[in-house]
Coordinates of C-alpha atoms in Angstrom, one line a residue:
X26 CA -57.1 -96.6 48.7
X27 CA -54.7 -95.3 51.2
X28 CA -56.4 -92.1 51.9
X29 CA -59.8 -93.7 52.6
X30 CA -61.0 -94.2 56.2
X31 CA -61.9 -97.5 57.7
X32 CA -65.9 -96.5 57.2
X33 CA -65.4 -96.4 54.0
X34 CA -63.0 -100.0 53.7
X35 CA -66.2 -101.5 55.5
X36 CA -68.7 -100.0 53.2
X37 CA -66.6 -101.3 50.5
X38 CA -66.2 -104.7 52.1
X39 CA -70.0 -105.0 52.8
X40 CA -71.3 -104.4 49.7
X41 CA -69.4 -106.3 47.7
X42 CA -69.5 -109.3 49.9
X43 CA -73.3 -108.9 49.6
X44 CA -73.3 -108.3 45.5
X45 CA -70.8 -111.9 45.6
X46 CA -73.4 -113.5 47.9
X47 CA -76.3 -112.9 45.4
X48 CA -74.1 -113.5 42.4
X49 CA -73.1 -116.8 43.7
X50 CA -76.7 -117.8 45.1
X51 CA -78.1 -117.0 41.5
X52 CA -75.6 -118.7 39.8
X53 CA -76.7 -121.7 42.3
X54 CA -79.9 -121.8 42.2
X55 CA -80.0 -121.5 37.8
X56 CA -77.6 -124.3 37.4
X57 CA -79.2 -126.3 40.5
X58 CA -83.2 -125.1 41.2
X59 CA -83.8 -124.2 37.4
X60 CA -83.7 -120.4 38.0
X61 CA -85.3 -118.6 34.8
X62 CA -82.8 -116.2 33.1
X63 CA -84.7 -113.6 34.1
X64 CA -84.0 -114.2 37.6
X65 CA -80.4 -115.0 37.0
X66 CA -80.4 -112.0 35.1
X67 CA -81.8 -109.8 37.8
X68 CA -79.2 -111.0 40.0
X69 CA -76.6 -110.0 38.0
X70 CA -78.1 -106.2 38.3
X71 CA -77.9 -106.3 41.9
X72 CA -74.5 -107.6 41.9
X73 CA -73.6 -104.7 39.3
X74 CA -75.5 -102.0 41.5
X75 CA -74.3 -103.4 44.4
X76 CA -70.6 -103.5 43.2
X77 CA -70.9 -100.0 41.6
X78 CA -72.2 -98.2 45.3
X79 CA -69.4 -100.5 46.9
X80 CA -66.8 -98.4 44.3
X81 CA -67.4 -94.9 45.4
X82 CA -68.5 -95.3 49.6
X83 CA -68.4 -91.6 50.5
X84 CA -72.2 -91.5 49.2
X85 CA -73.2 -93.5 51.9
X86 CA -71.7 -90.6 54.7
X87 CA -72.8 -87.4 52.3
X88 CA -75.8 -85.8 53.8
X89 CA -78.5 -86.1 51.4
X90 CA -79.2 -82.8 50.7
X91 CA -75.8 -82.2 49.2
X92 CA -76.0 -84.8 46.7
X93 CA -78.6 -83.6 45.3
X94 CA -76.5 -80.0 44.8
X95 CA -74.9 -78.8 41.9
X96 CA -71.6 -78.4 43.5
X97 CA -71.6 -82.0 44.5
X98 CA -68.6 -84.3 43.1
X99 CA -68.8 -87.8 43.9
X100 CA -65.4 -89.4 44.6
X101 CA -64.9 -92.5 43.3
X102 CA -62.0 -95.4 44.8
X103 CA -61.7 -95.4 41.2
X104 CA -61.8 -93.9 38.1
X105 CA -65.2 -92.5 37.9
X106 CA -66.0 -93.3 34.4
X107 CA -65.8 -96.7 35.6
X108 CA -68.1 -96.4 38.9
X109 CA -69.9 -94.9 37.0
X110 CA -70.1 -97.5 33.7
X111 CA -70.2 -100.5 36.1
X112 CA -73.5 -98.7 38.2
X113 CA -75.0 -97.8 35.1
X114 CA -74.9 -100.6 33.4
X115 CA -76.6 -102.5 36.8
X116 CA -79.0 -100.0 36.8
X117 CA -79.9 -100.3 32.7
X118 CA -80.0 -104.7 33.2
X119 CA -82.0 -103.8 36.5
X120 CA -84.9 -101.9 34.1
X121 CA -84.4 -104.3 31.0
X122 CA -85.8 -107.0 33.9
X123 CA -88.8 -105.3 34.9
X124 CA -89.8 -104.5 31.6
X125 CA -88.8 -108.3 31.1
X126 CA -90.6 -108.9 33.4
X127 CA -93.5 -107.3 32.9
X128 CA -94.2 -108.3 28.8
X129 CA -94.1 -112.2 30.1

């Protein structure tokens, strides 16, 4: 974490406090406004997707065209089997909702 610049560190900051902030207003609003698990469920998506762009920042300052390259590595504040695990799985939960979502 040393060698990351202050962009980044407020990147990192930002979406995580976001992905919290929806966690902890889902969690709310099941256990308080009888949230349907589907909605709670949804939440916890955007708190993984959220919390997996928040892991590797440098994608937010990479021009697009060079992540779409074949060359293109993306570093990770971590290791990037995890980034990658933890985005992946917010992204899977994300699409098991919509099609949820869409059967009921």
């Amino acid at each position: 974490m040393d060698g990351t610049l202050i962009k980044e560190k407020i990147v990192l900051v930002v979406c995580w406090l976001i992905g919290f902030l929806f966690l902890i207003i889902g969690i709310y609003d099941f256990i308080f406004n009888d949230l349907s698990w589907l909605d709670l469920t949804s939440t916890i998506a955007v708190f993984l997707i959220l919390v997996g762009t928040g892991l590797a920042p440098k994608i937010y300052f990479t021009p697009f065209k060079q992540i779409f390259s074949p060359a293109f590595k993306l570093q990770a504040l971590v290791d990037p089997r995890i980034q990658q695990g933890v985005l992946s799985s917010g992204l899977i939960l994300a699409l098991v909702c919509m099609v949820w979502g869409w059967l009921l």
